[in-house]
Backbone as XML, in Angstrom:
<?xml version="1.0"?>
<chain id="A" units="angstrom">
  <residue number="1" name="MET">
    <atom name="N" x="173.969" y="341.013" z="83.292"/>
    <atom name="CA" x="174.098" y="339.952" z="82.322"/>
    <atom name="C" x="174.839" y="338.749" z="82.916"/>
  </residue>
  <residue number="2" name="LEU">
    <atom name="N" x="175.915" y="339.002" z="83.647"/>
    <atom name="CA" x="176.690" y="337.943" z="84.265"/>
    <atom name="C" x="175.861" y="337.175" z="85.290"/>
  </residue>
  <residue number="3" name="PHE">
    <atom name="N" x="174.964" y="337.841" z="85.990"/>
    <atom name="CA" x="174.094" y="337.187" z="86.963"/>
    <atom name="C" x="173.214" y="336.140" z="86.300"/>
  </residue>
  <residue number="4" name="PHE">
    <atom name="N" x="172.634" y="336.438" z="85.157"/>
    <atom name="CA" x="171.760" y="335.501" z="84.457"/>
    <atom name="C" x="172.552" y="334.313" z="83.903"/>
  </residue>
  <residue number="5" name="VAL">
    <atom name="N" x="173.749" y="334.518" z="83.435"/>
    <atom name="CA" x="174.570" y="333.440" z="82.885"/>
    <atom name="C" x="174.969" y="332.471" z="83.990"/>
  </residue>
  <residue number="6" name="THR">
    <atom name="N" x="175.354" y="332.967" z="85.161"/>
    <atom name="CA" x="175.785" y="332.077" z="86.237"/>
    <atom name="C" x="174.622" y="331.271" z="86.815"/>
  </residue>
  <residue number="7" name="ASN">
    <atom name="N" x="173.407" y="331.751" z="86.705"/>
    <atom name="CA" x="172.263" y="331.009" z="87.224"/>
    <atom name="C" x="171.842" y="329.854" z="86.314"/>
  </residue>
  <residue number="8" name="ILE">
    <atom name="N" x="172.154" y="329.922" z="85.033"/>
    <atom name="CA" x="171.725" y="328.848" z="84.142"/>
    <atom name="C" x="172.862" y="327.888" z="83.787"/>
  </residue>
  <residue number="9" name="CYS">
    <atom name="N" x="174.094" y="328.209" z="84.120"/>
    <atom name="CA" x="175.228" y="327.332" z="83.834"/>
    <atom name="C" x="175.369" y="326.298" z="84.948"/>
  </residue>
  <residue number="10" name="LYS">
    <atom name="N" x="175.650" y="325.084" z="84.544"/>
    <atom name="CA" x="175.785" y="324.011" z="85.514"/>
    <atom name="C" x="176.864" y="323.053" z="85.014"/>
  </residue>
  <residue number="11" name="ALA">
    <atom name="N" x="177.863" y="322.809" z="85.831"/>
    <atom name="CA" x="178.975" y="321.950" z="85.409"/>
    <atom name="C" x="178.678" y="320.477" z="85.615"/>
  </residue>
  <residue number="12" name="GLN">
    <atom name="N" x="178.029" y="320.121" z="86.698"/>
    <atom name="CA" x="177.711" y="318.734" z="86.987"/>
    <atom name="C" x="176.569" y="318.662" z="87.975"/>
  </residue>
  <residue number="13" name="ASN">
    <atom name="N" x="175.931" y="317.486" z="88.031"/>
    <atom name="CA" x="174.842" y="317.350" z="88.981"/>
    <atom name="C" x="175.389" y="316.911" z="90.337"/>
  </residue>
  <residue number="14" name="PHE">
    <atom name="N" x="174.539" y="316.921" z="91.352"/>
    <atom name="CA" x="174.976" y="316.621" z="92.696"/>
    <atom name="C" x="174.352" y="315.334" z="93.231"/>
  </residue>
  <residue number="15" name="ASP">
    <atom name="N" x="174.077" y="314.375" z="92.343"/>
    <atom name="CA" x="173.569" y="313.082" z="92.782"/>
    <atom name="C" x="174.677" y="312.316" z="93.497"/>
  </residue>
  <residue number="16" name="ILE">
    <atom name="N" x="174.292" y="311.533" z="94.483"/>
    <atom name="CA" x="175.242" y="310.709" z="95.218"/>
    <atom name="C" x="175.381" y="309.379" z="94.487"/>
  </residue>
  <residue number="17" name="GLY">
    <atom name="N" x="176.592" y="309.002" z="94.152"/>
    <atom name="CA" x="176.853" y="307.734" z="93.487"/>
    <atom name="C" x="177.344" y="306.697" z="94.484"/>
  </residue>
  <residue number="18" name="SER">
    <atom name="N" x="177.660" y="305.517" z="93.963"/>
    <atom name="CA" x="178.210" y="304.472" z="94.831"/>
    <atom name="C" x="179.401" y="303.821" z="94.149"/>
  </residue>
  <residue number="19" name="TRP">
    <atom name="N" x="180.338" y="303.360" z="94.949"/>
    <atom name="CA" x="181.530" y="302.688" z="94.472"/>
    <atom name="C" x="181.762" y="301.524" z="95.421"/>
  </residue>
  <residue number="20" name="ASN">
    <atom name="N" x="181.528" y="300.305" z="94.941"/>
    <atom name="CA" x="181.611" y="299.109" z="95.769"/>
    <atom name="C" x="182.808" y="298.276" z="95.341"/>
  </residue>
  <residue number="21" name="ILE">
    <atom name="N" x="183.597" y="297.838" z="96.322"/>
    <atom name="CA" x="184.792" y="297.043" z="96.055"/>
    <atom name="C" x="184.844" y="295.882" z="97.041"/>
  </residue>
  <residue number="22" name="ILE">
    <atom name="N" x="185.202" y="294.717" z="96.531"/>
    <atom name="CA" x="185.481" y="293.585" z="97.402"/>
    <atom name="C" x="186.823" y="292.990" z="96.979"/>
  </residue>
  <residue number="23" name="ASN">
    <atom name="N" x="187.698" y="292.760" z="97.953"/>
    <atom name="CA" x="189.018" y="292.185" z="97.726"/>
    <atom name="C" x="189.138" y="290.887" z="98.510"/>
  </residue>
  <residue number="24" name="VAL">
    <atom name="N" x="189.746" y="289.893" z="97.888"/>
    <atom name="CA" x="189.996" y="288.616" z="98.556"/>
    <atom name="C" x="191.434" y="288.217" z="98.262"/>
  </residue>
  <residue number="25" name="LYS">
    <atom name="N" x="192.143" y="287.775" z="99.305"/>
    <atom name="CA" x="193.509" y="287.293" z="99.124"/>
    <atom name="C" x="193.678" y="286.025" z="99.948"/>
  </residue>
  <residue number="26" name="TYR">
    <atom name="N" x="194.267" y="285.012" z="99.322"/>
    <atom name="CA" x="194.524" y="283.747" z="99.993"/>
    <atom name="C" x="196.022" y="283.458" z="99.926"/>
  </residue>
  <residue number="27" name="ASN">
    <atom name="N" x="196.665" y="283.364" z="101.093"/>
    <atom name="CA" x="198.086" y="283.034" z="101.158"/>
    <atom name="C" x="198.238" y="281.523" z="101.152"/>
  </residue>
  <residue number="28" name="TYR">
    <atom name="N" x="198.722" y="280.993" z="100.046"/>
    <atom name="CA" x="198.884" y="279.547" z="99.897"/>
    <atom name="C" x="200.045" y="279.033" z="100.752"/>
  </residue>
  <residue number="29" name="ASN">
    <atom name="N" x="201.153" y="279.746" z="100.705"/>
    <atom name="CA" x="202.302" y="279.471" z="101.567"/>
    <atom name="C" x="203.062" y="280.783" z="101.733"/>
  </residue>
  <residue number="30" name="LYS">
    <atom name="N" x="204.301" y="280.725" z="102.248"/>
    <atom name="CA" x="205.057" y="281.963" z="102.495"/>
    <atom name="C" x="205.444" y="282.687" z="101.208"/>
  </residue>
  <residue number="31" name="SER">
    <atom name="N" x="205.489" y="281.967" z="100.105"/>
    <atom name="CA" x="205.948" y="282.574" z="98.850"/>
    <atom name="C" x="204.841" y="282.868" z="97.849"/>
  </residue>
  <residue number="32" name="MET">
    <atom name="N" x="203.712" y="282.162" z="97.919"/>
    <atom name="CA" x="202.696" y="282.285" z="96.879"/>
    <atom name="C" x="201.336" y="282.656" z="97.482"/>
  </residue>
  <residue number="33" name="SER">
    <atom name="N" x="200.623" y="283.516" z="96.755"/>
    <atom name="CA" x="199.263" y="283.878" z="97.171"/>
    <atom name="C" x="198.402" y="284.126" z="95.937"/>
  </residue>
  <residue number="34" name="PHE">
    <atom name="N" x="197.102" y="284.043" z="96.132"/>
    <atom name="CA" x="196.111" y="284.279" z="95.087"/>
    <atom name="C" x="195.262" y="285.474" z="95.490"/>
  </residue>
  <residue number="35" name="PHE">
    <atom name="N" x="194.813" y="286.254" z="94.521"/>
    <atom name="CA" x="193.997" y="287.424" z="94.836"/>
    <atom name="C" x="192.867" y="287.569" z="93.827"/>
  </residue>
  <residue number="36" name="ALA">
    <atom name="N" x="191.806" y="288.236" z="94.250"/>
    <atom name="CA" x="190.670" y="288.539" z="93.377"/>
    <atom name="C" x="190.043" y="289.847" z="93.841"/>
  </residue>
  <residue number="37" name="GLU">
    <atom name="N" x="189.446" y="290.569" z="92.909"/>
    <atom name="CA" x="188.785" y="291.837" z="93.229"/>
    <atom name="C" x="187.616" y="292.055" z="92.275"/>
  </residue>
  <residue number="38" name="ALA">
    <atom name="N" x="186.556" y="292.625" z="92.792"/>
    <atom name="CA" x="185.406" y="293.019" z="91.985"/>
    <atom name="C" x="185.018" y="294.441" z="92.365"/>
  </residue>
  <residue number="39" name="GLN">
    <atom name="N" x="184.641" y="295.240" z="91.370"/>
    <atom name="CA" x="184.179" y="296.612" z="91.605"/>
    <atom name="C" x="182.900" y="296.861" z="90.815"/>
  </residue>
  <residue number="40" name="LEU">
    <atom name="N" x="182.036" y="297.664" z="91.407"/>
    <atom name="CA" x="180.794" y="298.088" z="90.758"/>
    <atom name="C" x="180.585" y="299.549" z="91.106"/>
  </residue>
  <residue number="41" name="ARG">
    <atom name="N" x="180.425" y="300.386" z="90.095"/>
    <atom name="CA" x="180.276" y="301.832" z="90.322"/>
    <atom name="C" x="178.987" y="302.318" z="89.671"/>
  </residue>
  <residue number="42" name="SER">
    <atom name="N" x="178.353" y="303.279" z="90.317"/>
    <atom name="CA" x="177.130" y="303.857" z="89.763"/>
    <atom name="C" x="177.171" y="305.374" z="89.880"/>
  </residue>
  <residue number="43" name="LEU">
    <atom name="N" x="176.438" y="306.033" z="88.997"/>
    <atom name="CA" x="176.366" y="307.488" z="89.008"/>
    <atom name="C" x="175.314" y="307.996" z="89.986"/>
  </residue>
  <residue number="44" name="LYS">
    <atom name="N" x="174.366" y="307.162" z="90.326"/>
    <atom name="CA" x="173.359" y="307.497" z="91.329"/>
    <atom name="C" x="173.424" y="306.426" z="92.409"/>
  </residue>
  <residue number="45" name="PHE">
    <atom name="N" x="172.833" y="306.677" z="93.528"/>
    <atom name="CA" x="172.956" y="305.784" z="94.671"/>
    <atom name="C" x="172.305" y="304.441" z="94.364"/>
  </residue>
  <residue number="46" name="TYR">
    <atom name="N" x="173.122" y="303.461" z="94.018"/>
    <atom name="CA" x="172.719" y="302.090" z="93.686"/>
    <atom name="C" x="171.714" y="301.996" z="92.539"/>
  </residue>
  <residue number="47" name="SER">
    <atom name="N" x="171.871" y="302.879" z="91.571"/>
    <atom name="CA" x="171.161" y="302.767" z="90.301"/>
    <atom name="C" x="172.019" y="303.477" z="89.260"/>
  </residue>
  <residue number="48" name="ASN">
    <atom name="N" x="171.689" y="303.320" z="88.008"/>
    <atom name="CA" x="172.443" y="303.940" z="86.923"/>
    <atom name="C" x="173.913" y="303.488" z="86.941"/>
  </residue>
  <residue number="49" name="PHE">
    <atom name="N" x="174.117" y="302.165" z="86.959"/>
    <atom name="CA" x="175.469" y="301.617" z="86.984"/>
    <atom name="C" x="176.184" y="301.915" z="85.678"/>
  </residue>
  <residue number="50" name="HIS">
    <atom name="N" x="177.462" y="302.310" z="85.771"/>
    <atom name="CA" x="178.190" y="302.680" z="84.561"/>
    <atom name="C" x="179.559" y="302.027" z="84.447"/>
  </residue>
  <residue number="51" name="TYR">
    <atom name="N" x="179.985" y="301.235" z="85.432"/>
    <atom name="CA" x="181.313" y="300.618" z="85.352"/>
    <atom name="C" x="181.342" y="299.377" z="86.232"/>
  </residue>
  <residue number="52" name="HIS">
    <atom name="N" x="181.990" y="298.322" z="85.738"/>
    <atom name="CA" x="182.285" y="297.180" z="86.591"/>
    <atom name="C" x="183.586" y="296.536" z="86.141"/>
  </residue>
  <residue number="53" name="GLU">
    <atom name="N" x="184.240" y="295.890" z="87.087"/>
    <atom name="CA" x="185.469" y="295.175" z="86.772"/>
    <atom name="C" x="185.594" y="293.941" z="87.658"/>
  </residue>
  <residue number="54" name="PHE">
    <atom name="N" x="186.204" y="292.927" z="87.094"/>
    <atom name="CA" x="186.529" y="291.700" z="87.805"/>
    <atom name="C" x="187.966" y="291.366" z="87.453"/>
  </residue>
  <residue number="55" name="LYS">
    <atom name="N" x="188.777" y="291.058" z="88.458"/>
    <atom name="CA" x="190.160" y="290.698" z="88.178"/>
    <atom name="C" x="190.666" y="289.721" z="89.224"/>
  </residue>
  <residue number="56" name="GLY">
    <atom name="N" x="191.684" y="289.003" z="88.854"/>
    <atom name="CA" x="192.282" y="288.042" z="89.769"/>
    <atom name="C" x="193.638" y="287.629" z="89.270"/>
  </residue>
  <residue number="57" name="GLY">
    <atom name="N" x="194.374" y="286.951" z="90.144"/>
    <atom name="CA" x="195.698" y="286.524" z="89.737"/>
    <atom name="C" x="196.441" y="285.816" z="90.843"/>
  </residue>
  <residue number="58" name="ILE">
    <atom name="N" x="197.711" y="285.672" z="90.603"/>
    <atom name="CA" x="198.608" y="284.971" z="91.504"/>
    <atom name="C" x="199.861" y="285.823" z="91.665"/>
  </residue>
  <residue number="59" name="ASP">
    <atom name="N" x="200.434" y="285.821" z="92.858"/>
    <atom name="CA" x="201.732" y="286.474" z="93.014"/>
    <atom name="C" x="202.681" y="285.546" z="93.764"/>
  </residue>
  <residue number="60" name="TYR">
    <atom name="N" x="203.962" y="285.738" z="93.466"/>
    <atom name="CA" x="204.993" y="284.858" z="93.990"/>
    <atom name="C" x="206.167" y="285.709" z="94.464"/>
  </residue>
  <residue number="61" name="LYS">
    <atom name="N" x="206.639" y="285.425" z="95.657"/>
    <atom name="CA" x="207.779" y="286.150" z="96.220"/>
    <atom name="C" x="209.057" y="285.502" z="95.688"/>
  </residue>
  <residue number="62" name="ILE">
    <atom name="N" x="209.781" y="286.243" z="94.820"/>
    <atom name="CA" x="211.006" y="285.690" z="94.243"/>
    <atom name="C" x="212.247" y="286.058" z="95.065"/>
  </residue>
  <residue number="63" name="LEU">
    <atom name="N" x="212.180" y="287.167" z="95.794"/>
    <atom name="CA" x="213.229" y="287.603" z="96.715"/>
    <atom name="C" x="212.521" y="288.160" z="97.957"/>
  </residue>
  <residue number="64" name="PRO">
    <atom name="N" x="213.231" y="288.358" z="99.052"/>
    <atom name="CA" x="212.563" y="288.848" z="100.263"/>
    <atom name="C" x="211.749" y="290.136" z="100.072"/>
  </residue>
  <residue number="65" name="ASN">
    <atom name="N" x="212.190" y="291.043" z="99.207"/>
    <atom name="CA" x="211.478" y="292.305" z="98.990"/>
    <atom name="C" x="210.947" y="292.458" z="97.564"/>
  </residue>
  <residue number="66" name="VAL">
    <atom name="N" x="210.840" y="291.357" z="96.822"/>
    <atom name="CA" x="210.380" y="291.421" z="95.433"/>
    <atom name="C" x="209.304" y="290.358" z="95.215"/>
  </residue>
  <residue number="67" name="ARG">
    <atom name="N" x="208.148" y="290.805" z="94.680"/>
    <atom name="CA" x="207.056" y="289.893" z="94.340"/>
    <atom name="C" x="206.754" y="290.041" z="92.861"/>
  </residue>
  <residue number="68" name="LEU">
    <atom name="N" x="206.477" y="288.927" z="92.216"/>
    <atom name="CA" x="206.101" y="288.897" z="90.813"/>
    <atom name="C" x="204.629" y="288.489" z="90.750"/>
  </residue>
  <residue number="69" name="ALA">
    <atom name="N" x="203.822" y="289.256" z="90.018"/>
    <atom name="CA" x="202.381" y="288.985" z="89.950"/>
    <atom name="C" x="201.941" y="288.823" z="88.504"/>
  </residue>
  <residue number="70" name="LEU">
    <atom name="N" x="200.944" y="287.954" z="88.316"/>
    <atom name="CA" x="200.319" y="287.749" z="87.016"/>
    <atom name="C" x="198.817" y="287.774" z="87.242"/>
  </residue>
  <residue number="71" name="GLY">
    <atom name="N" x="198.129" y="288.601" z="86.489"/>
    <atom name="CA" x="196.693" y="288.721" z="86.693"/>
    <atom name="C" x="195.938" y="288.916" z="85.390"/>
  </residue>
  <residue number="72" name="LEU">
    <atom name="N" x="194.643" y="288.669" z="85.460"/>
    <atom name="CA" x="193.724" y="288.875" z="84.346"/>
    <atom name="C" x="192.516" y="289.636" z="84.857"/>
  </residue>
  <residue number="73" name="GLY">
    <atom name="N" x="191.857" y="290.357" z="83.957"/>
    <atom name="CA" x="190.681" y="291.092" z="84.384"/>
    <atom name="C" x="189.739" y="291.395" z="83.236"/>
  </residue>
  <residue number="74" name="LYS">
    <atom name="N" x="188.547" y="291.769" z="83.617"/>
    <atom name="CA" x="187.517" y="292.210" z="82.661"/>
    <atom name="C" x="187.007" y="293.553" z="83.161"/>
  </residue>
  <residue number="75" name="TYR">
    <atom name="N" x="187.064" y="294.565" z="82.314"/>
    <atom name="CA" x="186.716" y="295.934" z="82.682"/>
    <atom name="C" x="185.704" y="296.459" z="81.668"/>
  </residue>
  <residue number="76" name="ASP">
    <atom name="N" x="184.571" y="296.955" z="82.130"/>
    <atom name="CA" x="183.549" y="297.494" z="81.234"/>
    <atom name="C" x="183.061" y="298.841" z="81.740"/>
  </residue>
  <residue number="77" name="THR">
    <atom name="N" x="183.034" y="299.807" z="80.834"/>
    <atom name="CA" x="182.494" y="301.131" z="81.125"/>
    <atom name="C" x="181.357" y="301.405" z="80.150"/>
  </residue>
  <residue number="78" name="TYR">
    <atom name="N" x="180.272" y="301.947" z="80.660"/>
    <atom name="CA" x="179.099" y="302.256" z="79.836"/>
    <atom name="C" x="178.865" y="303.771" z="79.837"/>
  </residue>
  <residue number="79" name="LYS">
    <atom name="N" x="178.220" y="304.248" z="78.802"/>
    <atom name="CA" x="177.908" y="305.678" z="78.765"/>
    <atom name="C" x="176.907" y="306.006" z="79.863"/>
  </residue>
  <residue number="80" name="GLU">
    <atom name="N" x="176.797" y="307.267" z="80.193"/>
    <atom name="CA" x="175.870" y="307.678" z="81.244"/>
    <atom name="C" x="174.445" y="307.236" z="80.897"/>
  </residue>
  <residue number="81" name="GLY">
    <atom name="N" x="173.800" y="306.605" z="81.842"/>
    <atom name="CA" x="172.477" y="306.085" z="81.623"/>
    <atom name="C" x="172.476" y="304.564" z="81.467"/>
  </residue>
  <residue number="82" name="GLY">
    <atom name="N" x="173.654" y="303.950" z="81.440"/>
    <atom name="CA" x="173.769" y="302.486" z="81.373"/>
    <atom name="C" x="173.945" y="301.953" z="79.979"/>
  </residue>
</chain>
């Protein structure tokens, strides 16, 4: 009985997905810099996209070992299948 149950049970599929990220940072001067990032994720190899995000911001060095950052972003997740 246990043999038949283990053959029909499946926890997840084995499709290869993709996770793409691009980061950009521009150092304006020694204290201030700007950053941006975009991500795109899919459940299958470059199809069936289910998540994307875009974010960016500015950071400022207030002390030699302390940086203060302010950023905004847009994050969207979709159910499986898009």
